[in-house]
Coordinates of C-alpha atoms and ligand atoms in Angstrom, one line a residue:
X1 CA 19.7 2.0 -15.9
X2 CA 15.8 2.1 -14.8
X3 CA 13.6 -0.2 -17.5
X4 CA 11.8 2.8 -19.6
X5 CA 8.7 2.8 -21.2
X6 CA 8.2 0.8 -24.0
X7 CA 7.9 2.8 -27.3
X8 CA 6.2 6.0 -26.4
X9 CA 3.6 4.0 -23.7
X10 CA 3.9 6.0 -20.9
X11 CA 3.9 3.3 -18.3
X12 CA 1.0 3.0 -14.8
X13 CA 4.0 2.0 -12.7
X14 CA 8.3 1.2 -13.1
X15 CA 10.4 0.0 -10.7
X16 CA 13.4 2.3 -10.1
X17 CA 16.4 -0.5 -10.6
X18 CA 19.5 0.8 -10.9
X19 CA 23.5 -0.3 -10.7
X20 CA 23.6 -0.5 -6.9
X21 CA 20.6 -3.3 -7.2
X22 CA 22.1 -5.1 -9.6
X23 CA 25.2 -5.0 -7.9
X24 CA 23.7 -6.2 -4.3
X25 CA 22.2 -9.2 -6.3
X26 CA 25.6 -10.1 -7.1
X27 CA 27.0 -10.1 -3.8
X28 CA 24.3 -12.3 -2.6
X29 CA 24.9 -14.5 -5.2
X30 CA 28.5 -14.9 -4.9
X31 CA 28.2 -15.5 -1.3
X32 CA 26.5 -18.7 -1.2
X33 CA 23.8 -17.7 1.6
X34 CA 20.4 -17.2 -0.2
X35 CA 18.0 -16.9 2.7
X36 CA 17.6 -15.5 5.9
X37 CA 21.2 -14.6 6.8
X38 CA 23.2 -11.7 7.2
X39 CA 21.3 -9.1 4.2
X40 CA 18.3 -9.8 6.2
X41 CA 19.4 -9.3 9.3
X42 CA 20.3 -6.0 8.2
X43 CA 17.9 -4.9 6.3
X44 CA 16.0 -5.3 9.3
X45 CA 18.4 -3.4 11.6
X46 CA 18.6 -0.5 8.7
X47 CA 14.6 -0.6 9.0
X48 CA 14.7 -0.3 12.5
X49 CA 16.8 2.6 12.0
X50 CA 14.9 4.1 9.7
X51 CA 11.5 4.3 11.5
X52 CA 11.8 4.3 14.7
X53 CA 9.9 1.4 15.7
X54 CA 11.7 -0.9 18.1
X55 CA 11.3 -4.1 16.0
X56 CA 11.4 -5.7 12.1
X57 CA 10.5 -8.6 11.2
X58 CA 11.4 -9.0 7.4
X59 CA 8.8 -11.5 5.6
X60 CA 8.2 -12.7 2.1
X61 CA 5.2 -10.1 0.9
X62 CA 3.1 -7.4 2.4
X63 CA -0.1 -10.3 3.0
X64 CA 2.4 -12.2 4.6
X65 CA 3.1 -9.8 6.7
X66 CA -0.9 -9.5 7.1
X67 CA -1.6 -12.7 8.4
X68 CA 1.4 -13.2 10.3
X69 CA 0.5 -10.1 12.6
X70 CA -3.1 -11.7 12.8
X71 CA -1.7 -14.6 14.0
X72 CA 0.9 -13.1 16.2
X73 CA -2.3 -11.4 17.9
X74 CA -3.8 -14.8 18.7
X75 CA -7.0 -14.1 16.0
X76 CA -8.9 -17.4 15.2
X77 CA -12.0 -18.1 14.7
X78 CA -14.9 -16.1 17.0
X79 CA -12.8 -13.0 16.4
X80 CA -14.1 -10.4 13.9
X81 CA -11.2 -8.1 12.3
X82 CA -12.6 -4.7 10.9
X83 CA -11.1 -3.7 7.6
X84 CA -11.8 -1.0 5.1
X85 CA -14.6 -1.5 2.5
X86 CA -12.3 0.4 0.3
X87 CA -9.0 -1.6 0.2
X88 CA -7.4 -3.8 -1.9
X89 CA -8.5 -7.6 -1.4
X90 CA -5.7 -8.3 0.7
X91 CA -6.4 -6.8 3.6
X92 CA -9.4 -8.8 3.8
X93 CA -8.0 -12.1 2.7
X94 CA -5.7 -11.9 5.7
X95 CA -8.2 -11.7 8.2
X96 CA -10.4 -14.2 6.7
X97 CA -7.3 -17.1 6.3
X98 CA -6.5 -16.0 9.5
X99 CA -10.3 -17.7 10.6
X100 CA -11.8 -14.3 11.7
X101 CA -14.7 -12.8 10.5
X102 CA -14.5 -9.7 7.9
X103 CA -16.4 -6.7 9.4
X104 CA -16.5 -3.9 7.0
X105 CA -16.7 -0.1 7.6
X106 CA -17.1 2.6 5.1
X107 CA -14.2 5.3 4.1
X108 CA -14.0 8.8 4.0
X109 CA -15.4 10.5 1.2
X110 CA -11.8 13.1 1.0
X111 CA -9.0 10.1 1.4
X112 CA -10.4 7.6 1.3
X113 CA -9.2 6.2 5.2
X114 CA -11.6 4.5 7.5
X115 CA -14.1 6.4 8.6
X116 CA -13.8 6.9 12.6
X117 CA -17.5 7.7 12.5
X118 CA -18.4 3.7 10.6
X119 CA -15.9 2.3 12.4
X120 CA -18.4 2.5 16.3
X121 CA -21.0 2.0 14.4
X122 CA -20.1 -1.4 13.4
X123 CA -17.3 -2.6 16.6
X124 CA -19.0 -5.1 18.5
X125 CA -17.5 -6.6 21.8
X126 CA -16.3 -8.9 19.3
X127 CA -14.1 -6.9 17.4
X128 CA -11.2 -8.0 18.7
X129 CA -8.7 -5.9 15.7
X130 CA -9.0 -3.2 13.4
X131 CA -6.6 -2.6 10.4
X132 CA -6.6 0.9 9.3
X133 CA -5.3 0.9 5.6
X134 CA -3.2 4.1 4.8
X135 CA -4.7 4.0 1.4
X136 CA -2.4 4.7 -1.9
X137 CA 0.1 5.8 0.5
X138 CA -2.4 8.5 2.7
X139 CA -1.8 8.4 6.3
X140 CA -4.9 7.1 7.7
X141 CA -6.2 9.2 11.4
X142 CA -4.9 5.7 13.2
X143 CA -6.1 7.7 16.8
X144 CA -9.3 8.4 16.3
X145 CA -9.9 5.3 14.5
X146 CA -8.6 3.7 17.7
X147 CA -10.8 5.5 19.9
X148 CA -13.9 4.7 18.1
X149 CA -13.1 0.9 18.8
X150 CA -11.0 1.0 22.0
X151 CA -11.1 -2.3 22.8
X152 CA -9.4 -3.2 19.4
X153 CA -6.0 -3.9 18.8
X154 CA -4.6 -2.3 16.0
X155 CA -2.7 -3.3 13.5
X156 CA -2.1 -1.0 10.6
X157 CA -1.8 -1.7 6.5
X158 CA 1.2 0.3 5.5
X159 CA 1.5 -1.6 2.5
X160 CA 1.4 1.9 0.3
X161 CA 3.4 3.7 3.2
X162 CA 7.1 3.0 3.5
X163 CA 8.9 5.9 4.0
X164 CA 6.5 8.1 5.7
X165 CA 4.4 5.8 8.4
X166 CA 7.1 6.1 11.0
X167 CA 7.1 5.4 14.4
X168 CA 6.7 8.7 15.7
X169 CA 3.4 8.8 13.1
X170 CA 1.9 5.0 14.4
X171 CA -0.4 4.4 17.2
X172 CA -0.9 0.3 16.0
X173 CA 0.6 -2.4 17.7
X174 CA 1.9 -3.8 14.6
X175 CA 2.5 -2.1 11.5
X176 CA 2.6 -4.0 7.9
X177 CA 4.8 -2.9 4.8
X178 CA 4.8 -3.9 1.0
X179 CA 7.9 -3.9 -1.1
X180 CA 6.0 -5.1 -4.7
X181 CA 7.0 -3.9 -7.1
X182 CA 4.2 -1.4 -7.6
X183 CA 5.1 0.1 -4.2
X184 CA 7.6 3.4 -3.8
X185 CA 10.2 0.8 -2.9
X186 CA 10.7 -2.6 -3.6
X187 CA 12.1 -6.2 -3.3
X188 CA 10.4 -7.8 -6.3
X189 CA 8.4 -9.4 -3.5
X190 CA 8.5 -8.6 0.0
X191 CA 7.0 -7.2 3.2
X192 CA 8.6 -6.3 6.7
X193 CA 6.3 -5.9 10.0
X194 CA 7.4 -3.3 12.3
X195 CA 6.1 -3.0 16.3
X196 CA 7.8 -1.9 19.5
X197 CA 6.6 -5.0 21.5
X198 CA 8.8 -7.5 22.3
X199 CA 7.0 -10.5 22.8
X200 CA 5.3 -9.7 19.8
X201 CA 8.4 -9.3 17.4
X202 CA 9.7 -12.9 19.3
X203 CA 6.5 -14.8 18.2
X204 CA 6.7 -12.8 14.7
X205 CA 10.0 -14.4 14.5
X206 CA 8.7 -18.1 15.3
X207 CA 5.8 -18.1 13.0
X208 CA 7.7 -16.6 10.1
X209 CA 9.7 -20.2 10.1
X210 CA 7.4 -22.8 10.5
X211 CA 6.7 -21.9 14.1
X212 CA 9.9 -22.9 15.3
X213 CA 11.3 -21.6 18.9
X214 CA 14.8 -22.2 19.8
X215 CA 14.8 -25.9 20.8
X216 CA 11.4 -27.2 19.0
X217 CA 8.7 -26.1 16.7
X218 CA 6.0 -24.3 19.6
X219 CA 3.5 -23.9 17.5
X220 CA 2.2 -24.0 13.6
X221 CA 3.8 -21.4 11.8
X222 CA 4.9 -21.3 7.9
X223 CA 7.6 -20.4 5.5
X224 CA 7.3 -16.5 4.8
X225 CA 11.3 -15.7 4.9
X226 CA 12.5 -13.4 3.3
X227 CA 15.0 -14.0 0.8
X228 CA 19.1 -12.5 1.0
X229 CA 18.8 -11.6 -2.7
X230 CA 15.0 -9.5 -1.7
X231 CA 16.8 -8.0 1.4
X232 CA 20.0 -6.9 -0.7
X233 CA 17.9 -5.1 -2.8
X234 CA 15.8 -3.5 -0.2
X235 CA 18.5 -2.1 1.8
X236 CA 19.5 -0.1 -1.6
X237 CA 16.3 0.7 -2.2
X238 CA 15.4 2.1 1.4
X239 CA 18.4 4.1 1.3
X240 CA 17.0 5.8 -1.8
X241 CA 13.2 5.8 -0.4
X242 CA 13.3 9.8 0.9
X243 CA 14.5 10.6 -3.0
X244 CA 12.0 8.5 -4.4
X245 CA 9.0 9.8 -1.9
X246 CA 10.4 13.6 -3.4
X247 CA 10.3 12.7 -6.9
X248 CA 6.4 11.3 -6.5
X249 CA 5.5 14.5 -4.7
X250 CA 7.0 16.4 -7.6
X251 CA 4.9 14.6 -10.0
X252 CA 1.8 14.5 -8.0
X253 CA 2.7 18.4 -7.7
X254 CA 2.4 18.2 -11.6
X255 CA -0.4 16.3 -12.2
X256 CA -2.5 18.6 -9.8
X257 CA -1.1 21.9 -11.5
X258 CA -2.3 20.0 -14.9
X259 CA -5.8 18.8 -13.0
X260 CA -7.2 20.9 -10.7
X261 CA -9.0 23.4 -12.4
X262 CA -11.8 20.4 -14.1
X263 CA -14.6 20.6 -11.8
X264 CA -15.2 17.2 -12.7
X265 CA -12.4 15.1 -11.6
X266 CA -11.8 14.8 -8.0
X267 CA -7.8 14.5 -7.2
X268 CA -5.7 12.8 -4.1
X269 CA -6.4 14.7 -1.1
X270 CA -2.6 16.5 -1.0
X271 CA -3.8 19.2 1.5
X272 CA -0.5 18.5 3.6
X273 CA 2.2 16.3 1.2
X274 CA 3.8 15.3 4.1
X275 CA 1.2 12.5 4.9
X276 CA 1.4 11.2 1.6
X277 CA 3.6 8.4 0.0
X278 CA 2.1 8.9 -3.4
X279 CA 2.3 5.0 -3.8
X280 CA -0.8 5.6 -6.4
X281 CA -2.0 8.3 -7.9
X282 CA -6.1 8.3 -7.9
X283 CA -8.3 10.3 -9.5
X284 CA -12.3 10.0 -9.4
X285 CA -14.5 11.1 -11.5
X286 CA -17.4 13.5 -10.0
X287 CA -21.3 12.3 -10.1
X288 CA -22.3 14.9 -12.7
X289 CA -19.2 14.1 -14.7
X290 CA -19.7 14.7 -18.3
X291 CA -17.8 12.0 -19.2
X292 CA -17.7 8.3 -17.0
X293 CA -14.8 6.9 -15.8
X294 CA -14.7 3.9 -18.3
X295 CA -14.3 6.8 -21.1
X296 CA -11.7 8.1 -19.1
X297 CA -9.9 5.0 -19.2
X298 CA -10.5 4.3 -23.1
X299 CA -9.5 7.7 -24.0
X300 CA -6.2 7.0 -21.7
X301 CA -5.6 3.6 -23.5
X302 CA -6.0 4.7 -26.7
X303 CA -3.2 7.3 -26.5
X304 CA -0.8 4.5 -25.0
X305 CA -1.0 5.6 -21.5
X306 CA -1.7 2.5 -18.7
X307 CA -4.1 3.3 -16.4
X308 CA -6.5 0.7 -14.4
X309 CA -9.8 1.1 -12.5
X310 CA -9.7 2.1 -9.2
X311 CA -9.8 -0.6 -6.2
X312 CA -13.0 -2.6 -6.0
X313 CA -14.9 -2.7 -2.2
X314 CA -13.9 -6.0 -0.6
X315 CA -17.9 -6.9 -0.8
X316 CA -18.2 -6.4 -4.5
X317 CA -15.6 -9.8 -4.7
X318 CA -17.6 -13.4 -4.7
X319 CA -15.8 -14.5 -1.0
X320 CA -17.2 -11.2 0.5
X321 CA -20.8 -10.7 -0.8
X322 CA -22.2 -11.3 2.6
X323 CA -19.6 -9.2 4.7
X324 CA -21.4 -6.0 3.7
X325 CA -24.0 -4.8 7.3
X326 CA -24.2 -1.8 6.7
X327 CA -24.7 0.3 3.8
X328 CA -21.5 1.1 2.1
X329 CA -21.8 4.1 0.3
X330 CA -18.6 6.1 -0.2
X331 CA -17.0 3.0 -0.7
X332 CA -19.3 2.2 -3.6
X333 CA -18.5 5.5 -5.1
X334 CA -15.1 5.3 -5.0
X335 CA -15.2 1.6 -6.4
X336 CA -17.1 2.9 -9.5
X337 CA -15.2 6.3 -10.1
X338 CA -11.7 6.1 -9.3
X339 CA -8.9 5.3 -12.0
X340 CA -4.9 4.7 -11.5
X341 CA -3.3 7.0 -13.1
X342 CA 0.6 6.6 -14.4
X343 CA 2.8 7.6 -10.7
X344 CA 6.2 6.4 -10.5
X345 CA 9.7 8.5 -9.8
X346 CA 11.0 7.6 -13.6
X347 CA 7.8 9.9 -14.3
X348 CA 9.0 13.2 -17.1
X349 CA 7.2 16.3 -16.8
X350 CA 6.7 16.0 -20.5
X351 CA 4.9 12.4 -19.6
X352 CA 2.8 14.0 -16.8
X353 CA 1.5 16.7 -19.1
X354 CA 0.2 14.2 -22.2
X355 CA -1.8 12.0 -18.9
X356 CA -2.9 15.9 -18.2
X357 CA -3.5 16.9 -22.1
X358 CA -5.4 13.7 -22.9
X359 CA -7.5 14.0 -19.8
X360 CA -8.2 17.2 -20.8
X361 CA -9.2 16.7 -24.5
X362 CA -12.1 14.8 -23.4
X363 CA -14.0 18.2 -22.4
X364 CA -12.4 20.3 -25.0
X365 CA -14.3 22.2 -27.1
X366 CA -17.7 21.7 -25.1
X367 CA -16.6 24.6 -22.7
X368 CA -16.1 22.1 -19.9
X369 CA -11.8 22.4 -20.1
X370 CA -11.1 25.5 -19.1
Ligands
LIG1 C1 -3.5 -1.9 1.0 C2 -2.7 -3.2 0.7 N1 -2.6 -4.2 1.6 C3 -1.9 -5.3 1.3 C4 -1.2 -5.4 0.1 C5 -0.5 -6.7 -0.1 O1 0.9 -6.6 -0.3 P1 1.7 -7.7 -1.2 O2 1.3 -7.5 -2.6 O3 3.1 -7.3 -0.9 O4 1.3 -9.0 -0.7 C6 -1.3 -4.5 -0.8 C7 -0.6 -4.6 -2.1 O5 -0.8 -4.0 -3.1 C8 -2.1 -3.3 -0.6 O6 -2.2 -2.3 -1.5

């Protein structure tokens, strides 16, 4: 029942639909509730259930989910909210709407996760948050990222990490999920903020609808519900998270087996599969490369296989070209090498080894593909 590729394109990302979707949408319909009731309400408990954290808070998308936590932490102006160089634009935007300043620290040259070490060297008494962004679905080291700014509160980007960034696994006061469509499960839309603090989860609550407490509105909040017909779906879709999770392991297990071997392509860091979601797969080309990434991209688009540079650093975007103090290097890199590559769980072995073939082809025959 899952939407399949058009003609022989072998598409970056599908959603995995099925009957049981299409059938919760149905049920929602018929029932004449539309927002924020009972699905939600459950999808949250189910949630709960699911990762161990005391508390969801169901929202509308994963930025929502952003700025709420921001402003369930009190940020405002006169705060500055650390974030990745190496992220995708949200995770700045958040901060910034929420009247902080960005403060920008560089990533780690193997995944690609703050580095702990950029992190002190840019916290200033200031600092009053750090996000760590568990990028393309890579558990980020949350702890030692909190110790190099222990004054911080933490609140952690899981936008790319449903299904693995548990409880047990989280050291942030608040943790922030995606359910895009792009991500391993999804809502069409959607995001859900986990945390274990109680106060915290209440005031979550009360922002999410217009700020509203139970007698009168406390405080200015907005409109980032959650819809019944999102939640319907999500609660099918985080039953079947584990089996989607196993299927993009298989296929990053493929595309490495097809990869690994040119010196010149760096892949994921999958040293222990266990920390990672797979939400993208991202490959970067090496400095010496014999070919650059944009003819890495070409070649892929010209056999009908998506495929999209990598995530540009948050300073390299017109809002942000004065957040970068301090050199930014590995971010840089990364912004200039790095290419999506095809990573869903409707992936085919067959479809993994043309991304691999064509990849390859680019060398052949100059004794670079071995
Ligand atoms: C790291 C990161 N943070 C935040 C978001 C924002 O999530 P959403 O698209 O649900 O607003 C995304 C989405 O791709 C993301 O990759």
């Amino acid at each position: 029942m899952s939407p399949k590729a058009s003609g022989s394109a072998i598409r970056l990302s599908v959603p995995s639909i099925g009957l049981e979707e299409e059938q919760a949408v149905l049920r929602v319909l018929r029932s004449g509730r539309l927002v924020q009731g009972p699905e939600v309400e459950a999808f949250e408990a189910e949630f709960v259930e699911a990762t161990g954290f005391e508390h969801a808070v169901a929202v509308s998308s994963g930025t929502a989910a952003l700025l709420l936590s921001l402003r369930a932490l009190s940020v405002g102006p006169g705060d500055e909210v650390l974030v990745p160089a190496y992220t995708f634009i949200a995770t700045a935007n958040a901060a910034r709407l929420a009247g902080a300043t960005v403060v920008l620290a560089d990533v780690l040259p193997d995944t690609l996760n703050l580095d702990p070490e950029s992190v002190a060297a840019v916290t200033s008494s200031g600092t009053t948050v750090v996000i760590p962004v568990h990028q393309f679905g890579l558990l980020a080291d949350v702890p030692a990222i909190s110790a190099a700014a222990p004054r911080a509160s933490i609140l952690e980007d899981a936008a790319c990490a449903a299904g693995i960034c548990t409880a047990q696994r989280s050291a942030g006061r608040l943790t922030c999920f995606s359910f895009h469509s792009r991500k391993a499960m999804t809502t069409g839309e959607g995001g859900m903020i986990t945390t274990s603090d109680s106060e915290l989860a209440r005031r979550l609550r009360r922002l999410r609808q217009h700020g509203m407490g139970e007698e009168e509105v406390e405080e200015a909040g907005y409109n980032f519900r959650m819809s019944e017909l999102a939640a319907a779906i999500g609660r099918v879709q985080l039953r079947r998270l584990p089996g989607f999770i196993e299927k993009r392991r298989q296929v990053a297990g493929w595309y490495a087996e097809g990869l690994r071997d040119l010196d010149w392509l760096i892949l994921p860091d999958s040293s222990d599969t266990s920390w990672h979601a797979f939400q993208s797969y991202v490959v970067r080309t090496t400095s010496g490369a014999p070919v650059t990434r944009e003819q890495l991209i070409e070649q892929l688009r010209s056999a009908a296989i998506e495929c999209q540079p990598g995530v540009r650093p948050v300073h390299q975007h017109k809002p942000y070209g004065e957040s970068a103090k301090t050199p930014l290097p590995v971010s840089e890199e990364a912004g200039n090498t790095s290419v999506f590559l095809p990573m869903h769980a409707e992936l085919k072995r067959e479809d993994v080894k043309r991304v691999c073939r064509s990849i390859r082809s680019l060398t052949l025959g100059s004794g670079l593909d071995t």
